[in-house]
Amino acid sequence: MDLGIIGQAVGLFAVTNIDDILILALFFAQGAGRPGSTRQIVLGQYLGFVAILAVAVAAAFGATFLPESAVPYLGLLPLALGLKAAWQAWKDHRDGGGDEEGEQAKEGGPGPLEVAAVTFANGGDNIGVYVPVFATAGVGGMSVFAVVFLVLVAVWCFAGKFFATRPVVAKALARWGHILLPLVLIAIGLLILIEGGAFGL
């Protein structure tokens, strides 16, 4: 196995996914103390990243499931989820800690599809970076990139959980996480829309 390709894969993944650690830490903080939340977050992260990989690999082989003009509109996903999280936080605050229904909804923390949607939308611009790299790497090189990326998703999940469980960080996230998560998701959504020129922005 070519160590050069492994090094390139590690570097490429780190550069294109550095912001995911913050999002993961917020998700882990949101699911803190709720049974099964870690499994759901990790599953969601893998689902989202496998979808990114699948689109990038297909595009490298010439199939375009996701037209370039559609990528900016992926920003609508985190924007919608951020607005939903903000509404939920406001409702919980207004109700003085949340009703029984709200508590049940939050019991397991963020769901895998919610995490997958944010991961995929946030990684939409990664596809544009991965496609030329995959196309020139050939099938063997592409396989190495895919394996390294999938191993690093686990490392990223571990890092996100690690930061979310550090006493100082955990305390801050427990206090401000319900405000930070919607803000971060809304900001990511708007950034993707604006940078991509969606709706003529």
PDB file of C-alpha atoms in Angstrom:
ATOM      1  CA  MET A   1       0.000   0.000   0.000  1.00  0.00           C
ATOM      2  CA  ASP A   2       1.346   3.406  -1.035  1.00  0.00           C
ATOM      3  CA  LEU A   3       2.098   5.501   2.051  1.00  0.00           C
ATOM      4  CA  GLY A   4       2.071   8.627  -0.130  1.00  0.00           C
ATOM      5  CA  ILE A   5      -1.586   8.074  -1.067  1.00  0.00           C
ATOM      6  CA  ILE A   6      -2.471   7.361   2.590  1.00  0.00           C
ATOM      7  CA  GLY A   7      -0.779  10.628   3.608  1.00  0.00           C
ATOM      8  CA  GLN A   8      -2.651  12.525   0.877  1.00  0.00           C
ATOM      9  CA  ALA A   9      -5.940  10.950   1.988  1.00  0.00           C
ATOM     10  CA  VAL A  10      -5.360  11.901   5.644  1.00  0.00           C
ATOM     11  CA  GLY A  11      -4.454  15.479   4.684  1.00  0.00           C
ATOM     12  CA  LEU A  12      -7.390  15.848   2.292  1.00  0.00           C
ATOM     13  CA  PHE A  13      -9.884  14.508   4.842  1.00  0.00           C
ATOM     14  CA  ALA A  14      -8.539  16.731   7.646  1.00  0.00           C
ATOM     15  CA  VAL A  15      -8.612  19.906   5.530  1.00  0.00           C
ATOM     16  CA  THR A  16     -12.120  19.312   4.164  1.00  0.00           C
ATOM     17  CA  ASN A  17     -13.730  18.118   7.412  1.00  0.00           C
ATOM     18  CA  ILE A  18     -12.149  20.185  10.197  1.00  0.00           C
ATOM     19  CA  ASP A  19     -15.444  22.006  10.899  1.00  0.00           C
ATOM     20  CA  ASP A  20     -17.216  18.660  11.425  1.00  0.00           C
ATOM     21  CA  ILE A  21     -15.493  18.223  14.806  1.00  0.00           C
ATOM     22  CA  LEU A  22     -17.335  21.258  16.226  1.00  0.00           C
ATOM     23  CA  ILE A  23     -20.676  20.041  14.829  1.00  0.00           C
ATOM     24  CA  LEU A  24     -20.060  16.538  16.225  1.00  0.00           C
ATOM     25  CA  ALA A  25     -19.155  17.960  19.653  1.00  0.00           C
ATOM     26  CA  LEU A  26     -22.438  19.909  19.648  1.00  0.00           C
ATOM     27  CA  PHE A  27     -24.384  16.784  18.648  1.00  0.00           C
ATOM     28  CA  PHE A  28     -22.663  14.694  21.351  1.00  0.00           C
ATOM     29  CA  ALA A  29     -23.405  17.418  23.922  1.00  0.00           C
ATOM     30  CA  GLN A  30     -27.051  17.440  22.821  1.00  0.00           C
ATOM     31  CA  GLY A  31     -27.238  13.674  23.285  1.00  0.00           C
ATOM     32  CA  ALA A  32     -25.296  13.595  26.582  1.00  0.00           C
ATOM     33  CA  GLY A  33     -26.781  11.217  29.126  1.00  0.00           C
ATOM     34  CA  ARG A  34     -29.315   9.856  26.652  1.00  0.00           C
ATOM     35  CA  PRO A  35     -29.090   6.114  25.964  1.00  0.00           C
ATOM     36  CA  GLY A  36     -28.076   5.180  22.426  1.00  0.00           C
ATOM     37  CA  SER A  37     -27.238   8.739  21.367  1.00  0.00           C
ATOM     38  CA  THR A  38     -23.557   7.985  20.625  1.00  0.00           C
ATOM     39  CA  ARG A  39     -24.543   5.091  18.360  1.00  0.00           C
ATOM     40  CA  GLN A  40     -27.102   7.257  16.536  1.00  0.00           C
ATOM     41  CA  ILE A  41     -24.645  10.125  16.002  1.00  0.00           C
ATOM     42  CA  VAL A  42     -21.877   7.808  14.722  1.00  0.00           C
ATOM     43  CA  LEU A  43     -24.363   6.018  12.440  1.00  0.00           C
ATOM     44  CA  GLY A  44     -25.611   9.361  11.099  1.00  0.00           C
ATOM     45  CA  GLN A  45     -22.074  10.612  10.496  1.00  0.00           C
ATOM     46  CA  TYR A  46     -21.248   7.430   8.557  1.00  0.00           C
ATOM     47  CA  LEU A  47     -24.489   7.588   6.540  1.00  0.00           C
ATOM     48  CA  GLY A  48     -23.810  11.199   5.570  1.00  0.00           C
ATOM     49  CA  PHE A  49     -20.171  10.602   4.701  1.00  0.00           C
ATOM     50  CA  VAL A  50     -20.869   7.405   2.725  1.00  0.00           C
ATOM     51  CA  ALA A  51     -23.389   9.425   0.685  1.00  0.00           C
ATOM     52  CA  ILE A  52     -20.692  12.069   0.011  1.00  0.00           C
ATOM     53  CA  LEU A  53     -18.240   9.331  -1.027  1.00  0.00           C
ATOM     54  CA  ALA A  54     -20.810   7.615  -3.252  1.00  0.00           C
ATOM     55  CA  VAL A  55     -21.599  10.844  -5.128  1.00  0.00           C
ATOM     56  CA  ALA A  56     -17.879  11.715  -5.475  1.00  0.00           C
ATOM     57  CA  VAL A  57     -16.938   8.219  -6.732  1.00  0.00           C
ATOM     58  CA  ALA A  58     -19.851   8.180  -9.191  1.00  0.00           C
ATOM     59  CA  ALA A  59     -18.893  11.644 -10.463  1.00  0.00           C
ATOM     60  CA  ALA A  60     -15.252  10.538 -10.842  1.00  0.00           C
ATOM     61  CA  PHE A  61     -16.527   7.757 -13.136  1.00  0.00           C
ATOM     62  CA  GLY A  62     -18.513  10.290 -15.136  1.00  0.00           C
ATOM     63  CA  ALA A  63     -21.951   9.939 -13.557  1.00  0.00           C
ATOM     64  CA  THR A  64     -23.425  13.187 -12.254  1.00  0.00           C
ATOM     65  CA  PHE A  65     -26.178  12.365  -9.790  1.00  0.00           C
ATOM     66  CA  LEU A  66     -25.760  15.788  -8.246  1.00  0.00           C
ATOM     67  CA  PRO A  67     -25.485  18.619 -10.802  1.00  0.00           C
ATOM     68  CA  GLU A  68     -22.961  21.260  -9.775  1.00  0.00           C
ATOM     69  CA  SER A  69     -25.700  23.894  -9.768  1.00  0.00           C
ATOM     70  CA  ALA A  70     -27.616  21.885  -7.117  1.00  0.00           C
ATOM     71  CA  VAL A  71     -24.751  21.788  -4.565  1.00  0.00           C
ATOM     72  CA  PRO A  72     -25.374  25.290  -3.089  1.00  0.00           C
ATOM     73  CA  TYR A  73     -29.002  24.345  -2.362  1.00  0.00           C
ATOM     74  CA  LEU A  74     -27.780  21.642   0.053  1.00  0.00           C
ATOM     75  CA  GLY A  75     -27.443  24.584   2.450  1.00  0.00           C
ATOM     76  CA  LEU A  76     -31.216  24.411   2.889  1.00  0.00           C
ATOM     77  CA  LEU A  77     -30.799  21.177   4.924  1.00  0.00           C
ATOM     78  CA  PRO A  78     -28.694  22.540   7.838  1.00  0.00           C
ATOM     79  CA  LEU A  79     -30.638  25.830   7.631  1.00  0.00           C
ATOM     80  CA  ALA A  80     -33.962  23.997   8.101  1.00  0.00           C
ATOM     81  CA  LEU A  81     -32.545  21.783  10.886  1.00  0.00           C
ATOM     82  CA  GLY A  82     -31.041  24.852  12.600  1.00  0.00           C
ATOM     83  CA  LEU A  83     -34.362  26.703  12.487  1.00  0.00           C
ATOM     84  CA  LYS A  84     -36.117  23.597  13.843  1.00  0.00           C
ATOM     85  CA  ALA A  85     -33.561  23.307  16.693  1.00  0.00           C
ATOM     86  CA  ALA A  86     -33.945  27.049  17.451  1.00  0.00           C
ATOM     87  CA  TRP A  87     -37.748  26.683  17.563  1.00  0.00           C
ATOM     88  CA  GLN A  88     -37.424  23.662  19.898  1.00  0.00           C
ATOM     89  CA  ALA A  89     -35.011  25.544  22.199  1.00  0.00           C
ATOM     90  CA  TRP A  90     -37.332  28.573  22.309  1.00  0.00           C
ATOM     91  CA  LYS A  91     -40.368  26.340  23.005  1.00  0.00           C
ATOM     92  CA  ASP A  92     -38.520  24.499  25.809  1.00  0.00           C
ATOM     93  CA  HIS A  93     -37.421  27.806  27.337  1.00  0.00           C
ATOM     94  CA  ARG A  94     -40.947  29.243  27.104  1.00  0.00           C
ATOM     95  CA  ASP A  95     -42.449  26.107  28.656  1.00  0.00           C
ATOM     96  CA  GLY A  96     -39.939  26.259  31.514  1.00  0.00           C
ATOM     97  CA  GLY A  97     -37.838  23.210  30.663  1.00  0.00           C
ATOM     98  CA  GLY A  98     -40.000  21.384  28.158  1.00  0.00           C
ATOM     99  CA  ASP A  99     -43.135  19.284  28.240  1.00  0.00           C
ATOM    100  CA  GLU A 100     -43.326  15.519  28.324  1.00  0.00           C
ATOM    101  CA  GLU A 101     -43.618  15.290  24.535  1.00  0.00           C
ATOM    102  CA  GLY A 102     -40.495  17.458  24.080  1.00  0.00           C
ATOM    103  CA  GLU A 103     -38.591  15.350  26.567  1.00  0.00           C
ATOM    104  CA  GLN A 104     -39.535  12.163  24.708  1.00  0.00           C
ATOM    105  CA  ALA A 105     -38.498  13.697  21.393  1.00  0.00           C
ATOM    106  CA  LYS A 106     -35.098  14.598  22.812  1.00  0.00           C
ATOM    107  CA  GLU A 107     -34.676  11.320  24.718  1.00  0.00           C
ATOM    108  CA  GLY A 108     -32.151   9.791  22.342  1.00  0.00           C
ATOM    109  CA  GLY A 109     -30.509  13.048  21.256  1.00  0.00           C
ATOM    110  CA  PRO A 110     -30.154  13.869  17.540  1.00  0.00           C
ATOM    111  CA  GLY A 111     -31.371  11.121  15.201  1.00  0.00           C
ATOM    112  CA  PRO A 112     -29.105   9.433  12.620  1.00  0.00           C
ATOM    113  CA  LEU A 113     -30.957  10.998   9.664  1.00  0.00           C
ATOM    114  CA  GLU A 114     -30.618  14.483  11.179  1.00  0.00           C
ATOM    115  CA  VAL A 115     -26.854  13.979  11.644  1.00  0.00           C
ATOM    116  CA  ALA A 116     -26.541  12.424   8.157  1.00  0.00           C
ATOM    117  CA  ALA A 117     -28.376  15.365   6.545  1.00  0.00           C
ATOM    118  CA  VAL A 118     -26.079  17.913   8.212  1.00  0.00           C
ATOM    119  CA  THR A 119     -22.958  15.859   7.354  1.00  0.00           C
ATOM    120  CA  PHE A 120     -23.989  15.511   3.716  1.00  0.00           C
ATOM    121  CA  ALA A 121     -24.991  19.147   3.288  1.00  0.00           C
ATOM    122  CA  ASN A 122     -21.850  20.411   5.030  1.00  0.00           C
ATOM    123  CA  GLY A 123     -19.753  18.103   2.830  1.00  0.00           C
ATOM    124  CA  GLY A 124     -21.429  19.100  -0.424  1.00  0.00           C
ATOM    125  CA  ASP A 125     -18.484  21.315  -1.345  1.00  0.00           C
ATOM    126  CA  ASN A 126     -16.096  18.435  -0.465  1.00  0.00           C
ATOM    127  CA  ILE A 127     -17.464  16.536  -3.464  1.00  0.00           C
ATOM    128  CA  GLY A 128     -16.009  19.160  -5.810  1.00  0.00           C
ATOM    129  CA  VAL A 129     -12.582  18.625  -4.200  1.00  0.00           C
ATOM    130  CA  TYR A 130     -12.769  14.813  -4.090  1.00  0.00           C
ATOM    131  CA  VAL A 131     -13.910  14.231  -7.704  1.00  0.00           C
ATOM    132  CA  PRO A 132     -10.723  15.367  -9.522  1.00  0.00           C
ATOM    133  CA  VAL A 133      -8.536  13.628  -6.920  1.00  0.00           C
ATOM    134  CA  PHE A 134     -10.490  10.356  -7.293  1.00  0.00           C
ATOM    135  CA  ALA A 135     -10.551  10.636 -11.082  1.00  0.00           C
ATOM    136  CA  THR A 136      -6.759  10.871 -11.277  1.00  0.00           C
ATOM    137  CA  ALA A 137      -6.091   8.295  -8.535  1.00  0.00           C
ATOM    138  CA  GLY A 138      -7.556   5.354 -10.470  1.00  0.00           C
ATOM    139  CA  VAL A 139      -9.594   2.526  -8.942  1.00  0.00           C
ATOM    140  CA  GLY A 140      -6.773   1.341  -6.634  1.00  0.00           C
ATOM    141  CA  GLY A 141      -5.989   4.822  -5.342  1.00  0.00           C
ATOM    142  CA  MET A 142      -9.684   5.634  -4.976  1.00  0.00           C
ATOM    143  CA  SER A 143     -10.148   2.517  -2.828  1.00  0.00           C
ATOM    144  CA  VAL A 144      -7.295   3.633  -0.536  1.00  0.00           C
ATOM    145  CA  PHE A 145      -8.837   7.114  -0.225  1.00  0.00           C
ATOM    146  CA  ALA A 146     -12.246   5.602   0.609  1.00  0.00           C
ATOM    147  CA  VAL A 147     -10.858   3.236   3.281  1.00  0.00           C
ATOM    148  CA  VAL A 148      -8.736   5.969   4.911  1.00  0.00           C
ATOM    149  CA  PHE A 149     -11.696   8.392   4.872  1.00  0.00           C
ATOM    150  CA  LEU A 150     -13.998   5.829   6.517  1.00  0.00           C
ATOM    151  CA  VAL A 151     -11.409   5.090   9.240  1.00  0.00           C
ATOM    152  CA  LEU A 152     -11.009   8.829   9.848  1.00  0.00           C
ATOM    153  CA  VAL A 153     -14.777   9.292  10.244  1.00  0.00           C
ATOM    154  CA  ALA A 154     -14.442   7.108  13.374  1.00  0.00           C
ATOM    155  CA  VAL A 155     -11.482   9.223  14.553  1.00  0.00           C
ATOM    156  CA  TRP A 156     -13.550  12.403  13.996  1.00  0.00           C
ATOM    157  CA  CYS A 157     -16.465  10.928  15.980  1.00  0.00           C
ATOM    158  CA  PHE A 158     -14.072  10.055  18.806  1.00  0.00           C
ATOM    159  CA  ALA A 159     -12.600  13.590  18.727  1.00  0.00           C
ATOM    160  CA  GLY A 160     -16.070  15.166  18.782  1.00  0.00           C
ATOM    161  CA  LYS A 161     -17.101  13.024  21.743  1.00  0.00           C
ATOM    162  CA  PHE A 162     -13.755  13.702  23.462  1.00  0.00           C
ATOM    163  CA  PHE A 163     -14.226  17.491  23.246  1.00  0.00           C
ATOM    164  CA  ALA A 164     -17.883  17.254  24.288  1.00  0.00           C
ATOM    165  CA  THR A 165     -16.938  15.299  27.432  1.00  0.00           C
ATOM    166  CA  ARG A 166     -14.052  17.492  28.651  1.00  0.00           C
ATOM    167  CA  PRO A 167     -15.328  19.070  31.922  1.00  0.00           C
ATOM    168  CA  VAL A 168     -14.831  22.706  30.843  1.00  0.00           C
ATOM    169  CA  VAL A 169     -16.182  22.144  27.333  1.00  0.00           C
ATOM    170  CA  ALA A 170     -19.012  19.888  28.573  1.00  0.00           C
ATOM    171  CA  LYS A 171     -20.085  22.534  31.087  1.00  0.00           C
ATOM    172  CA  ALA A 172     -20.083  25.254  28.418  1.00  0.00           C
ATOM    173  CA  LEU A 173     -21.937  23.045  25.907  1.00  0.00           C
ATOM    174  CA  ALA A 174     -24.483  21.989  28.527  1.00  0.00           C
ATOM    175  CA  ARG A 175     -25.158  25.656  29.250  1.00  0.00           C
ATOM    176  CA  TRP A 176     -24.969  27.084  25.718  1.00  0.00           C
ATOM    177  CA  GLY A 177     -25.293  24.034  23.414  1.00  0.00           C
ATOM    178  CA  HIS A 178     -29.032  24.521  22.852  1.00  0.00           C
ATOM    179  CA  ILE A 179     -28.221  28.018  21.515  1.00  0.00           C
ATOM    180  CA  LEU A 180     -24.962  27.156  19.760  1.00  0.00           C
ATOM    181  CA  LEU A 181     -26.274  24.174  17.758  1.00  0.00           C
ATOM    182  CA  PRO A 182     -29.046  26.114  15.955  1.00  0.00           C
ATOM    183  CA  LEU A 183     -26.684  29.062  15.374  1.00  0.00           C
ATOM    184  CA  VAL A 184     -23.949  26.839  13.902  1.00  0.00           C
ATOM    185  CA  LEU A 185     -26.410  24.940  11.680  1.00  0.00           C
ATOM    186  CA  ILE A 186     -28.065  28.149  10.451  1.00  0.00           C
ATOM    187  CA  ALA A 187     -24.637  29.738   9.800  1.00  0.00           C
ATOM    188  CA  ILE A 188     -23.455  26.658   7.850  1.00  0.00           C
ATOM    189  CA  GLY A 189     -26.671  26.642   5.815  1.00  0.00           C
ATOM    190  CA  LEU A 190     -26.417  30.349   4.963  1.00  0.00           C
ATOM    191  CA  LEU A 191     -22.699  30.037   4.150  1.00  0.00           C
ATOM    192  CA  ILE A 192     -23.324  27.155   1.721  1.00  0.00           C
ATOM    193  CA  LEU A 193     -26.197  29.065   0.063  1.00  0.00           C
ATOM    194  CA  ILE A 194     -24.312  32.377  -0.184  1.00  0.00           C
ATOM    195  CA  GLU A 195     -20.923  30.951  -1.269  1.00  0.00           C
ATOM    196  CA  GLY A 196     -22.637  28.829  -3.922  1.00  0.00           C
ATOM    197  CA  GLY A 197     -24.714  31.732  -5.200  1.00  0.00           C
ATOM    198  CA  ALA A 198     -28.014  29.971  -4.552  1.00  0.00           C
ATOM    199  CA  PHE A 199     -31.146  32.041  -5.326  1.00  0.00           C
ATOM    200  CA  GLY A 200     -28.869  34.606  -6.976  1.00  0.00           C
ATOM    201  CA  LEU A 201     -27.214  35.568  -3.638  1.00  0.00           C
TER     202      LEU A 201
END
